[in-house]
Each structure stands twice: as C-alpha cells, then as structure tokens.
Amino acid sequence: MRKITLKHTPPAGLAKQLTEDLNPSQREAATAPDGFNLILAGPGSGKTRVITYRVAWLIGRGVPAESILLATFTRRASREMVGRLGGLVGNDAGRVWAGTFHHVGNRLLRRSARELGFEPNFTILDGEDQTDLIRLAMDDGGLASKDKMAPKPSQVQHLISYAVNTRKPLDEVVAETAGDLIEWTERIQAVAQAYAARKVVSNCMDYDDLLVLWLKLLDEHPARLAEQGKMFRHILVDEMQDTNALQIEVVEKIARAGAGNLTAVGDDAQSIYRFRGADYDNILKFPERHPGAKIFRLDVNYRSTPQIVALTQASIARNQTGFPKELVSARPDGLKPVVVAVADVYEEAALVCQQILETRDQGIPLAEMAVLYRNHYDSVVLQGELLARNIPYNVRSGIRFFEQAHVKDVLAFLRVVLNPRDEASWRRLLLLLPGIGPAKAGAVYQKLAGSGDPFSAVAAAGTMATVPPKSRGLFAAFVNDLNLIRATDPENRPAAAIQAVLAGGYPATIRQRYDKPENRLKDVEQFAVLAAKYESLERLVADLMLAGDLYGVEASGGEDPQDLLVLSSVHQAKGLEWSHVFVIRLVDDGFPNRRAVDEPGGEEEERRIYYVAVSRAKNELMLSYPSTISRGGYGPTTFSTPSRFITEVDPELYERAELEHEFEILELDGKAGDGAEDARD
C-alpha cells in the first residue's frame, strides 16, 4: 500500500513568538518533550501564557488540535486560554478539547450514556435540584427529613459528594468529617443508594456523576478506555494542586492507556482546597507516580515588587513539605509590606477605610484594591464601616453580610422590638417556627395588629389559640425570647439585644434550618460587635436599611458603578491580583484558623493560604491585626497574639507602622445666637 505524507505548516510567526514572548524558563516548559511533565509555576510567573504556548507549540509540531485535552478548573480560565490560543494558531484553537473536568466529562458521557444505564439526553441537576432529590431519597432510605435530630439534606449531599471526590467509603467520610452523625451512618448510606437509583430512573446526573461515571466508563468498558487513550494524544491539567483523587485517576488512566503524554501545571504552595477534597499529593508526588517525569520551574514573578516577593518567599520557606522555591521579581523596587497593630477591630476597620480613601485620592481605582481575610465573618465590622463611609464594595467571599438569611432573622428581632407593628418582620420570625406556615403567620399577625399593644397580644391566650397545637410550646418559648430581648434595654444597648437573641432559642433554629451553623453563629456574634458601636437601636437599624444593603442594592459612592472595592476570602481570591492588598485580622487562632492547625498538615496548609493572600499584591501590601478581640459580649474581650505568619519571618522584610491619632479641632464662628443669650442667664 502506498503511503502519502500529509505535510503540516506551523502557524506563521509562531516560532518568533515562542522566542520573543517567553523567557528561557517559560520557553523550556512550553516546548517540553513528550512524556510526563510537571511545570511548577509560582505566583505571577506566567502560568497561563506557558500553557497556551505549549498547546500552540504542540499544534505547530503537527499534533492535531482535536487530540489535545486541556483540563482547567474554571470556565473563565478555559475561555481565557482558548482566546489567547486563537491569536497564535487561529481556528485550530476551537478544536482543542478545552474546559473544566465536568465540561469534558459531560461531552464524553453523551457518547456512551447507554452503556451506563442513561440516555444521551440526560439532564444535569443543579444544587437546588440535588437537594430536592436528596430529600426524597432520605424518605426512601428511612432518614426522615422532618426528624429534628437527623442530618439536613444539604449535609447528606455534602457527605456523599465528598466521599465520591476523595474516593473514600462513605462511612469513613462520616467518621472523619461529621463525627456527630456516626449514629446515622447506615441510613446515610441507604440514602446514597436511593439517591443514585432516583437519578437513573429520572435520567439525571449531578456534577459529581460527570466524573464518577466517566471513571466508571473507563474502568468497566476497556474499549472506551482504549478509545479515549487514542483520542487524547496530549493531556494538560491546569492547577494540578487543586485536583482531587477522582480527577487525577481519570486523567492519569487515559494518559497511560494512550501515548503517555501528560503535562501537569500548578504550584504546590497554593494548594488550599483540602476542605473540598483536593489532594496535595497529586502534585507533590507526581514524580513518584511517574518515574522519569521532567520538572520545569517558572521562577520569575512579573506581578509583585521584589519586597513583596521576598516576604512571600520567606513565609512559604517555613513549610517542611513542598518543592523548593527560588522566585525572583522582574519588577523595579517598591515599598516594603507594612505591618500595623491596631487597638481593636473598630480601629482596624477605620484604618483600612482611611487607607482605601487616601489611595483612591492618589488615582488608584477601588477595583484595583482588595481586602482579604481568612474567614468571611472577619469582614462584618469592616462592611459596617464601609457603609458608614459610603465606600462602594463587592463581596467575593459569599453574600454581602446583611443580605444573609440568618442576619435578616436577627434584624427582624430588632425591628419588632423597635417597631411592634412591623408586619414583614413579625411574619419572618413566625415562619421560623416549625408548624407555622404563611396562613398561620398571617392569622397571628392579624391578632397583633388589631390590638393596641402587640407585645401584650402576642402573649395572650387568644393568640396562642391561633397557633397549631404542636407548635404552641415553641411559640411560648419564642414569646419568652422576645421578653428577654426587650429586658436588655435594646434602644440604648443594641449589642445586648443581639446577645439576648444568641442566648435564646435562635441558635437552635440556625442549627435546624441552615447549613454551616457555627459560621452563621459567628456572623451573629460579629453583628453584636458591630452593634456595640451604636448607642441607639433606631440608629443601627436605620443605618443598615438606608444603606440599601439589605436587599442587594450596591452602596453608592462611585461615579463608575464598576469601580468597587473587593472584599474576599483568601480562597475566593486565588488566581486574582490587585495593585493594593489589605490582609486583615492576622491573629493566631484566627489566621491561622485554630481548628485547621489541630489537624495533621493543617498548619502548613494555613501557611499556604497566607502565601496565596500576600502574593495577590502587585504594588503595596498592608497586614493588620487587632490587639484585642471581642465576641460582642457573647464571650470575654481578650488580648490577641499576632499571627505566627507575621512573627516567624525576618522583621527586616516588612515595615512596622505606628498609629498616631489626630483630632480635628472644632472651631466656632464666634457669632452668638439665641442660645448664647440664654447661656448668660
């Protein structure tokens, strides 16, 4: 048989771009030979550029674009890489299999769904759909969702998902992560089976199934494994340190079944997602799993000044595990990072706000500034100060504080105390009580509205008769809670009123109704800390309502509505960068997180989280910590210890700032009025 060689011409100018656009270490990584390769890319070292150029280089060598699999962790990253790739190789960019693991899994499973018991037109469940189906499966599995002591559907869903992604037995996951639910283990396992069965019957998959069933297809159907091994001649995985056991097993299985070409890209020092199943060993032990793998290091930081890079390098060097780091900055000299001790969280909030306003006055847009924190509730007092100063902001770590359901609940307690005829707040509180729905809540409110004194009416026998018999005990406890709140003198002591909410039955309500109850209770504690600044409940409630923050309206204050200060947890900030970064609440037991430090490997992961935080800054970095910590009266005010991440590095790497207080002098115009005349009498 005659053979004809089809010649491929590399994209015009690609060789020149590879030479001119990449530094030597980037070029070496982008043009790595076939086989197993590990590219260690430090912060700001051009990781996305190297991945993009490597794909372009492969296509330029004649590798068909459709035989390249590029797995990313976000759609944004995938779009950015394909967009850049289009500028290098033209239309071939659109033929690359680029996308998140779930996106690629979805495409592949459509081809083989029947082999797994599904039809090709299966639908994908979103988070709310999953919870609804789990609730039905709980009934199937004998785990009554109405049992107050039973785990909530969201908890069961999380346990099933975590077990799937870590490749661990469900009973082991329950024992390791939810010890208080061990007695429910057998029924949780039954729910998992019922949930899986319901998905097959309804021809639906959840997000985890897109990976689980992909792996099942490879394990149980050798022809499909061989097909995908031949199909993907080169596999590239972005953010390798964030992969879990399931994801890594899929891509490594395909690579071994095919040409054995797998390029993993990431930074072990930015592995911070253990809580959702990411496995640090996926990147750390890559060379062990693939003997002979080549390692490439991107060690030039184009993001941060030498002073910021020096601090980040010194910090991560304290970890005992991980690949050695030798990052250098390509930027000119800048200012040293600043460390500031403040008296308390109020002074910290005031300091950060003042620095933000002064920086904006210097021409730096708010969108080029970010405030980062370890825990979402650490932002509560700051959000209050931002509202008071009319500084517009956007929260990346979750819902804006005052938009959260549990905070609105507490505010409803305050509002009915302030205004006993507030129908919306009464209804919100009544609907928190089991057994009371919209109709009963309306009937109770009509009793209150028709009386001259709603607080007397709520405790009256006639009102109690309106309540369903099974809810009357809880209703009586609710009335008692209201009386305790009113007894704190809430108008003059709003923080005490919130403390009374915490001392009553509401914490139990949080635990029954919402996920992550302990974090929500800490939010309420921080709400009390914020309230302690106010001498009037009316002023507190009015400030929050008039700020427009309760219903998702952005705070005003910027000509450009997009010019918003960024507030973010460190986890949400990963992969992003800003000119000026403020890292707040750097106290031991806070950052690092106390519970995380107690776990094996916990301190090193906390240090990696800190490393991610400080490496987001391009030009200026400020680190602050309050000398005292208050829990809003729910616990004692205590002296704090600066985070070990500050004190463990050479103090020459940062500059200490000492706070001075300057008070503007109140000057009168000297003109006496009627009041001055009266004062002489």
XYZ file of C-alpha atoms in Angstrom:
681
model
C 0.000 0.000 0.000
C 1.306 3.383 -0.968
C 1.817 5.897 1.877
C 1.220 9.582 1.384
C 2.623 12.049 3.879
C 0.399 14.987 4.632
C 2.573 17.992 5.433
C 1.574 20.491 8.098
C 2.828 24.048 8.084
C 3.290 25.655 11.521
C 1.239 28.817 12.085
C 3.005 31.844 10.650
C 5.128 33.683 13.182
C 4.709 31.076 15.940
C 8.414 30.318 16.201
C 9.154 34.025 16.541
C 6.520 34.440 19.230
C 7.887 31.484 21.181
C 11.297 33.115 21.077
C 10.299 36.695 21.832
C 7.306 36.334 24.153
C 8.705 33.810 26.624
C 11.646 33.970 28.984
C 14.079 30.999 28.926
C 12.357 29.035 31.723
C 8.916 29.628 30.210
C 10.133 28.591 26.739
C 11.751 25.424 28.091
C 8.471 24.443 29.781
C 6.311 25.307 26.770
C 8.471 23.186 24.464
C 8.925 20.271 26.885
C 9.348 16.884 25.185
C 6.682 14.200 25.113
C 6.068 12.201 28.262
C 5.116 13.125 31.801
C 5.983 16.736 32.649
C 5.467 18.796 35.782
C 5.562 22.599 35.433
C 5.833 24.347 38.801
C 4.538 27.873 38.319
C 4.894 30.362 41.161
C 2.554 33.346 41.613
C 2.685 35.821 38.750
C 5.122 33.697 36.742
C 3.104 33.496 33.527
C 1.430 30.115 34.007
C -1.468 30.817 31.644
C 0.900 32.062 28.966
C 3.054 28.941 29.204
C 0.071 26.578 28.971
C -1.283 28.464 25.976
C 2.062 28.476 24.195
C 2.597 24.790 24.931
C -0.687 23.919 23.222
C 0.274 26.187 20.316
C 3.704 24.524 20.114
C 2.123 21.071 20.019
C -0.205 22.146 17.201
C 2.757 23.734 15.431
C 4.555 20.378 15.613
C 1.667 18.717 13.813
C -0.311 17.354 16.753
C -3.981 17.563 15.716
C -5.764 20.145 17.832
C -8.675 17.784 18.483
C -6.295 15.273 20.085
C -5.282 17.723 22.825
C -7.190 17.748 26.125
C -6.770 20.871 28.268
C -8.487 20.460 31.646
C -8.995 23.644 33.671
C -10.709 24.400 36.961
C -12.857 27.307 35.858
C -14.687 28.238 32.689
C -13.042 31.633 32.898
C -9.583 30.059 32.708
C -10.643 27.903 29.787
C -12.093 30.849 27.851
C -9.005 32.935 28.502
C -6.643 30.221 27.279
C -8.666 29.420 24.151
C -8.928 33.139 23.397
C -5.170 33.577 23.636
C -4.616 30.396 21.662
C -6.728 31.753 18.832
C -4.244 34.582 18.418
C -1.461 32.028 17.985
C -2.981 29.229 15.870
C -6.220 30.679 14.504
C -9.242 28.411 14.063
C -7.400 25.377 15.424
C -7.936 26.826 18.897
C -11.635 25.945 18.781
C -10.878 22.281 18.034
C -8.925 21.700 21.257
C -10.829 19.812 23.959
C -10.620 22.647 26.463
C -12.814 23.068 29.518
C -13.373 22.109 33.109
C -13.249 18.446 34.089
C -17.041 18.455 34.358
C -17.467 20.076 30.935
C -15.263 17.481 29.246
C -16.913 14.636 31.165
C -20.333 15.811 30.029
C -19.269 15.803 26.363
C -17.783 12.314 26.582
C -20.668 10.777 28.528
C -23.193 11.924 25.928
C -21.498 9.457 23.562
C -21.651 6.469 25.896
C -24.583 7.156 28.232
C -26.476 3.945 27.395
C -23.547 1.804 28.489
C -24.000 3.339 31.957
C -27.785 2.999 32.148
C -28.640 6.537 30.999
C -29.982 8.045 27.797
C -27.805 10.520 25.836
C -30.293 13.318 26.560
C -29.719 13.098 30.344
C -30.141 16.357 32.237
C -27.763 17.781 34.835
C -29.018 18.623 38.311
C -28.082 21.957 39.840
C -27.511 22.387 43.566
C -31.176 23.027 44.381
C -32.288 20.065 42.270
C -29.828 17.820 44.108
C -31.135 18.916 47.495
C -34.716 18.246 46.432
C -33.814 14.767 45.172
C -31.779 14.032 48.307
C -34.819 14.968 50.398
C -36.897 12.379 48.543
C -34.090 9.831 48.839
C -33.987 10.440 52.594
C -37.580 9.236 52.799
C -36.642 6.223 50.650
C -33.676 5.435 52.910
C -35.563 5.739 56.186
C -33.950 9.026 57.163
C -36.923 11.244 57.871
C -36.049 14.795 56.918
C -38.611 16.037 59.488
C -36.701 14.456 62.371
C -35.135 17.421 64.172
C -32.053 15.412 65.113
C -31.475 13.953 61.654
C -28.842 15.448 59.332
C -30.189 18.023 56.898
C -30.393 17.208 53.185
C -27.545 19.642 52.475
C -25.340 17.785 54.979
C -26.124 14.412 53.435
C -25.459 15.841 49.977
C -22.079 17.183 51.090
C -21.049 13.865 52.652
C -21.967 11.897 49.527
C -20.123 14.367 47.290
C -17.007 14.439 49.480
C -16.847 10.633 49.550
C -17.149 10.465 45.770
C -14.461 13.048 45.087
C -11.951 11.708 47.595
C -12.571 8.073 46.575
C -13.248 7.150 50.204
C -16.018 4.954 51.609
C -18.979 6.956 52.808
C -18.836 5.547 56.340
C -15.182 6.599 56.594
C -16.045 10.128 55.456
C -18.826 10.397 58.048
C -16.433 9.251 60.792
C -13.681 11.673 59.703
C -15.679 14.795 58.939
C -19.007 14.520 60.771
C -18.439 12.549 63.945
C -21.714 13.754 65.444
C -23.590 11.911 62.675
C -21.977 8.477 63.135
C -25.179 7.003 64.545
C -26.873 7.876 61.247
C -24.214 6.249 59.046
C -26.210 3.242 57.861
C -29.180 5.372 56.915
C -26.953 7.918 55.159
C -25.534 5.025 53.112
C -29.084 3.905 52.303
C -29.917 7.454 51.214
C -26.875 7.493 48.908
C -28.096 4.299 47.229
C -31.635 5.632 46.922
C -30.327 8.914 45.517
C -28.289 7.082 42.875
C -31.310 4.968 41.916
C -33.573 8.007 41.596
C -31.052 9.673 39.271
C -31.044 6.672 36.942
C -34.847 6.485 36.887
C -35.126 10.212 36.112
C -32.222 10.131 33.611
C -30.390 12.834 35.547
C -26.785 13.259 36.620
C -25.346 15.612 39.201
C -21.997 17.352 38.793
C -20.124 14.577 40.584
C -21.612 11.966 38.246
C -19.912 13.642 35.306
C -16.619 12.484 36.841
C -17.730 9.329 38.669
C -19.413 7.865 35.612
C -16.550 8.967 33.376
C -14.213 6.894 35.553
C -16.712 4.037 35.679
C -16.821 4.049 31.889
C -13.025 3.739 31.752
C -12.915 1.020 34.424
C -15.741 -1.182 33.199
C -15.508 -0.723 29.437
C -11.954 -1.385 28.194
C -12.895 -0.378 24.660
C -13.817 3.105 25.858
C -10.552 3.422 27.751
C -8.578 2.432 24.658
C -10.688 4.802 22.560
C -10.000 7.805 24.817
C -6.339 6.859 25.164
C -6.021 7.021 21.394
C -8.242 10.087 21.182
C -6.191 12.280 23.541
C -2.558 12.188 22.488
C -1.648 15.022 24.848
C -3.319 15.923 28.145
C -2.632 19.155 30.037
C -4.019 19.787 33.533
C -4.087 23.308 34.930
C -3.962 23.895 38.727
C -2.801 20.353 39.406
C -2.590 21.050 43.142
C -6.365 21.528 43.233
C -7.291 18.176 41.717
C -8.950 15.539 43.845
C -8.439 11.780 43.817
C -11.229 11.241 41.297
C -9.982 13.780 38.760
C -6.374 12.651 38.863
C -7.363 8.997 38.480
C -9.329 9.821 35.326
C -6.605 11.770 33.509
C -3.728 9.519 34.537
C -5.678 6.428 33.444
C -6.317 7.931 29.999
C -2.700 9.078 29.643
C -1.333 5.629 30.451
C -3.768 3.989 28.052
C -2.599 6.270 25.260
C 0.638 7.951 24.291
C 1.684 8.659 27.870
C 1.794 12.423 27.404
C 0.591 14.294 30.483
C 1.665 17.804 31.434
C 0.652 18.924 34.910
C 0.868 22.632 35.731
C 0.471 24.210 39.149
C 2.034 25.409 42.372
C 2.179 23.116 45.378
C 2.481 26.209 47.595
C -1.016 27.259 46.505
C -2.748 24.014 47.466
C -5.507 25.363 49.732
C -8.654 23.374 48.945
C -8.290 20.300 51.140
C -11.670 21.092 52.733
C -13.410 20.259 49.462
C -11.395 17.150 48.676
C -8.302 18.423 46.856
C -5.333 16.100 47.383
C -1.976 17.824 47.951
C -0.143 14.622 46.988
C -1.490 14.828 43.444
C 1.152 17.420 42.639
C 3.687 16.693 45.383
C 4.081 13.018 44.467
C 3.719 13.420 40.707
C 7.392 12.491 40.133
C 6.965 9.378 42.308
C 3.922 8.201 40.377
C 5.684 8.833 37.081
C 9.368 7.912 37.353
C 11.418 9.852 34.855
C 8.984 12.762 34.780
C 10.640 16.047 33.901
C 10.230 19.041 36.201
C 10.239 22.634 34.949
C 10.181 25.704 37.197
C 8.773 29.124 36.359
C 10.679 31.255 38.815
C 10.309 34.849 37.583
C 7.465 36.791 39.187
C 6.067 39.525 36.934
C 3.288 40.525 39.322
C 4.801 41.736 42.581
C 7.628 44.028 43.624
C 10.856 42.448 44.962
C 9.869 43.459 48.502
C 6.547 41.613 48.326
C 8.134 38.568 46.674
C 10.812 38.442 49.400
C 8.149 38.338 52.121
C 6.104 35.638 50.389
C 9.210 33.546 49.750
C 10.371 33.767 53.366
C 6.946 32.736 54.599
C 6.436 29.645 52.442
C 10.022 28.534 53.145
C 8.855 27.739 56.695
C 6.887 24.751 55.377
C 8.691 21.435 55.647
C 6.953 19.837 52.667
C 6.816 21.036 49.089
C 9.173 21.741 46.230
C 11.912 24.322 46.912
C 11.108 27.867 45.770
C 13.546 30.334 44.204
C 11.259 33.096 42.960
C 12.697 36.426 41.841
C 10.803 39.566 40.859
C 11.081 41.155 37.439
C 9.645 44.404 38.826
C 11.547 47.506 39.998
C 11.939 48.084 43.738
C 8.859 49.152 45.664
C 7.751 49.737 49.225
C 8.166 47.114 51.909
C 4.965 45.448 53.117
C 3.528 47.288 56.122
C 2.507 45.613 59.378
C 0.128 47.539 61.648
C -1.082 46.682 65.151
C -4.415 48.307 65.991
C -6.322 48.535 69.254
C -9.379 46.543 68.174
C -11.492 45.573 65.188
C -13.120 49.009 65.034
C -9.779 50.747 64.718
C -8.721 48.186 62.133
C -11.828 48.927 60.055
C -11.298 52.677 60.370
C -7.639 52.348 59.375
C -8.363 50.218 56.314
C -11.146 52.551 55.162
C -8.946 55.626 55.573
C -6.115 53.974 53.640
C -8.519 52.985 50.882
C -9.865 56.528 50.536
C -6.370 58.030 50.529
C -5.239 55.514 47.918
C -8.244 56.349 45.743
C -7.382 60.032 46.057
C -3.959 59.152 44.650
C -5.600 57.888 41.479
C -5.837 54.147 42.198
C -9.354 52.869 41.356
C -11.241 50.993 44.064
C -11.378 47.978 41.759
C -7.574 47.792 41.995
C -7.781 47.320 45.772
C -8.815 44.282 47.778
C -9.316 43.432 51.434
C -8.640 39.751 52.136
C -9.468 37.679 55.209
C -9.337 34.067 56.344
C -12.958 33.821 57.491
C -15.979 35.524 55.976
C -17.236 36.750 59.355
C -13.978 38.687 59.795
C -15.373 41.201 57.287
C -18.519 42.115 59.252
C -17.247 45.160 61.159
C -15.398 46.356 58.063
C -18.586 46.137 55.980
C -20.345 48.300 58.554
C -17.579 50.910 58.343
C -17.605 50.837 54.537
C -21.335 51.527 54.562
C -20.898 54.364 57.045
C -18.207 55.960 54.865
C -20.130 55.391 51.645
C -17.366 53.295 50.062
C -18.885 51.000 47.400
C -17.753 47.398 47.580
C -18.330 43.946 46.199
C -18.081 40.768 48.265
C -16.383 37.769 46.657
C -16.473 35.512 49.734
C -20.222 34.976 49.731
C -23.358 37.047 50.100
C -22.935 40.555 51.427
C -23.214 40.284 55.189
C -26.565 41.983 55.680
C -28.160 40.036 52.807
C -27.708 36.687 54.568
C -30.838 34.950 55.824
C -29.670 34.484 59.407
C -28.612 38.131 59.697
C -32.009 39.221 58.380
C -33.584 36.957 61.015
C -31.703 38.710 63.818
C -32.524 42.074 62.318
C -36.213 41.069 62.346
C -35.988 40.551 66.133
C -34.526 44.046 66.451
C -37.110 45.588 64.160
C -40.159 44.220 66.005
C -38.698 45.466 69.285
C -38.183 48.862 67.697
C -41.497 48.899 65.835
C -44.049 46.354 67.160
C -46.271 46.922 64.100
C -43.607 45.827 61.561
C -45.623 43.166 59.702
C -42.772 41.918 57.488
C -40.540 41.284 60.497
C -43.270 39.571 62.520
C -44.031 37.277 59.595
C -40.347 36.449 59.123
C -39.979 35.471 62.778
C -43.212 33.471 62.905
C -42.238 31.493 59.802
C -39.074 30.370 61.637
C -41.276 28.319 63.982
C -41.947 24.720 62.852
C -45.581 24.130 62.029
C -46.375 27.762 61.233
C -46.806 28.496 57.548
C -47.782 31.691 55.712
C -51.503 31.361 56.537
C -50.991 30.836 60.270
C -48.343 33.579 60.381
C -50.886 35.930 58.787
C -53.566 34.946 61.306
C -51.231 35.551 64.256
C -50.197 38.917 62.877
C -53.835 39.972 62.481
C -54.303 39.334 66.225
C -51.292 41.549 66.958
C -52.256 44.281 64.508
C -55.775 44.509 65.911
C -54.559 45.191 69.435
C -53.280 48.359 70.995
C -50.176 46.593 72.338
C -48.737 43.842 70.073
C -46.375 42.595 72.786
C -49.231 42.048 75.200
C -51.283 40.494 72.429
C -48.577 38.028 71.408
C -48.630 36.533 74.907
C -52.442 36.462 75.144
C -54.439 33.232 75.213
C -56.382 34.256 72.110
C -53.189 34.483 70.081
C -51.961 31.154 71.412
C -55.237 29.577 70.262
C -54.427 30.667 66.716
C -51.193 28.655 66.769
C -51.314 24.942 65.786
C -51.256 22.777 68.952
C -47.954 21.073 68.057
C -46.245 24.480 67.745
C -47.523 26.066 70.965
C -44.540 25.066 73.107
C -42.114 26.608 70.611
C -44.350 29.669 70.286
C -44.310 30.153 74.068
C -40.502 29.916 74.022
C -40.446 32.488 71.216
C -42.556 34.895 73.300
C -40.186 34.387 76.220
C -37.220 35.186 73.963
C -38.892 38.434 72.903
C -39.364 39.404 76.542
C -35.696 38.690 77.288
C -34.634 40.847 74.347
C -36.898 43.702 75.487
C -35.479 43.426 79.018
C -31.970 44.340 77.795
C -32.942 47.985 77.169
C -32.398 47.428 73.427
C -32.981 51.035 72.401
C -29.902 52.126 74.330
C -27.974 48.831 74.215
C -28.449 47.254 70.756
C -25.487 44.892 71.210
C -27.112 43.488 74.353
C -30.277 42.826 72.373
C -28.336 40.719 69.870
C -26.633 38.890 72.731
C -30.111 38.075 74.062
C -31.035 36.625 70.659
C -27.978 34.380 70.913
C -28.914 33.371 74.462
C -32.423 32.325 73.450
C -33.771 29.722 71.072
C -32.479 31.218 67.836
C -29.134 29.304 67.787
C -31.160 26.073 67.748
C -33.150 27.473 64.824
C -29.931 28.176 62.933
C -28.744 24.621 63.509
C -32.040 23.182 62.272
C -32.633 25.416 59.257
C -29.256 26.386 57.817
C -26.044 24.757 56.726
C -22.715 25.706 58.349
C -24.485 26.780 61.557
C -21.329 27.517 63.547
C -20.128 30.007 60.940
C -23.545 31.662 60.984
C -23.453 31.975 64.768
C -20.056 33.646 64.467
C -21.631 36.046 61.977
C -24.243 36.986 64.583
C -21.511 37.435 67.205
C -19.753 39.833 64.835
C -23.065 41.617 64.238
C -23.135 42.252 68.005
C -19.568 43.588 67.803
C -20.689 45.997 65.090
C -23.800 46.965 67.101
C -21.641 47.821 70.114
C -20.545 50.952 68.245
C -24.109 52.249 68.376
C -25.810 53.870 71.344
C -29.217 53.646 69.710
C -31.056 50.705 68.199
C -33.003 53.075 65.978
C -29.764 54.474 64.545
C -28.330 50.981 63.951
C -31.393 49.731 62.097
C -31.803 52.960 60.138
C -28.158 52.980 59.039
C -28.428 49.450 57.722
C -31.760 49.988 55.981
C -30.851 53.327 54.437
C -27.596 51.891 53.106
C -29.693 49.779 50.756
C -27.549 46.799 51.686
C -30.334 44.561 52.937
C -31.874 43.991 49.566
C -28.788 43.721 47.405
C -28.563 47.367 46.338
C -24.953 48.424 45.950
C -23.752 51.150 48.258
C -23.412 54.442 46.420
C -20.283 56.469 46.224
C -18.553 55.869 42.899
C -19.150 57.579 39.587
C -18.376 54.310 37.829
C -20.662 51.579 39.234
C -17.992 49.046 38.324
C -15.377 50.801 40.459
C -15.980 48.704 43.556
C -13.601 47.753 46.311
C -13.205 43.970 46.505
C -13.794 42.120 49.769
C -12.826 38.482 49.544
C -11.851 35.422 51.479
C -8.389 34.211 50.505
C -9.861 31.082 48.934
C -12.019 33.162 46.592
C -9.072 35.429 45.755
C -6.860 32.667 44.390
C -5.737 33.382 40.843
C -6.545 37.106 41.104
C -4.360 40.151 41.694
C -4.713 43.793 42.753
C -2.446 46.817 42.988
C -3.054 47.304 46.722
C -3.990 44.468 49.070
C -5.012 44.672 52.739
C -4.943 41.438 54.747
C -6.879 41.881 57.983
C -7.438 40.066 61.299
C -3.987 38.451 61.322
C -4.160 36.986 64.799
C -3.282 33.498 65.966
C -6.413 31.370 66.386
C -7.899 33.351 63.506
C -5.330 33.291 60.718
C -4.154 30.525 61.024
C -7.516 29.009 61.786
C -7.331 27.262 65.151
C -9.277 24.146 64.188
C -7.305 23.692 60.967
C -3.980 23.893 62.805
C -5.028 20.993 65.028
C -5.386 18.683 62.014
C -2.438 16.769 60.510
C -0.740 19.043 57.990
C -3.084 21.840 58.990
C -0.506 24.489 59.869
C 1.273 24.049 56.546
C -1.995 24.385 54.634
C -2.830 27.534 56.628
C 0.593 28.924 55.705
C -0.139 28.165 52.058
C -3.407 30.108 52.420
C -1.411 33.035 53.840
C 1.047 32.689 50.950
C -1.821 32.982 48.474
C -3.103 36.079 50.300
C 0.141 38.057 50.351
C 1.091 37.067 46.800
C -2.055 38.745 45.362
C -0.479 42.211 45.806
C 1.292 43.885 42.913
C 2.466 47.178 44.405
C 1.542 47.585 48.073
C 0.640 45.191 50.869
C -0.672 46.044 54.325
C -1.043 43.440 57.084
C -3.046 44.340 60.187
C -4.037 42.711 63.447
C -6.170 43.911 66.390
C -4.557 43.728 69.827
C -7.879 42.752 71.415
C -10.677 40.533 70.155
C -14.307 40.788 71.245
C -17.162 38.405 70.577
C -19.784 41.077 71.005
C -20.498 40.290 74.615
C -21.048 36.602 73.858
C -17.635 35.959 75.371
C -14.906 37.975 77.069
C -12.762 40.538 75.295
C -9.290 39.020 75.151
C -5.812 40.138 74.228
C -4.707 38.608 70.944
C -1.392 37.302 69.661
C -0.119 38.433 66.251
C -0.295 35.684 63.660
C 2.743 33.429 63.631
C 2.915 34.110 59.900
C 3.988 37.677 60.722
C 6.304 36.961 63.625
C 8.132 33.957 62.144
C 9.833 35.865 59.306
C 12.714 38.318 59.489
C 11.273 41.710 60.590
C 13.600 43.370 58.071
C 11.270 42.098 55.363
C 8.463 44.436 56.404
C 7.996 47.884 57.888
C 6.221 48.437 61.173
C 3.740 51.293 61.182
C 2.827 53.029 64.417
C -0.611 54.568 64.595
C -0.945 58.168 65.703
C -4.267 59.845 66.363
C -5.014 63.297 65.059
C -8.198 65.066 66.072
C -9.658 67.934 64.106
C -10.324 70.948 66.309
C -13.926 72.096 66.380
C -13.937 75.805 65.591
C -16.972 78.035 66.208
C -17.649 81.096 64.074
C -17.851 83.346 67.192
C -21.332 84.708 66.444
C -23.620 84.498 69.455
C -27.182 83.487 68.796
C -30.250 82.958 70.909
C -28.606 80.057 72.657
C -25.643 82.220 73.707
C -28.050 84.803 75.191
C -29.776 82.089 77.210
C -26.454 80.726 78.448
C -25.688 84.026 80.195
C -28.890 83.908 82.226
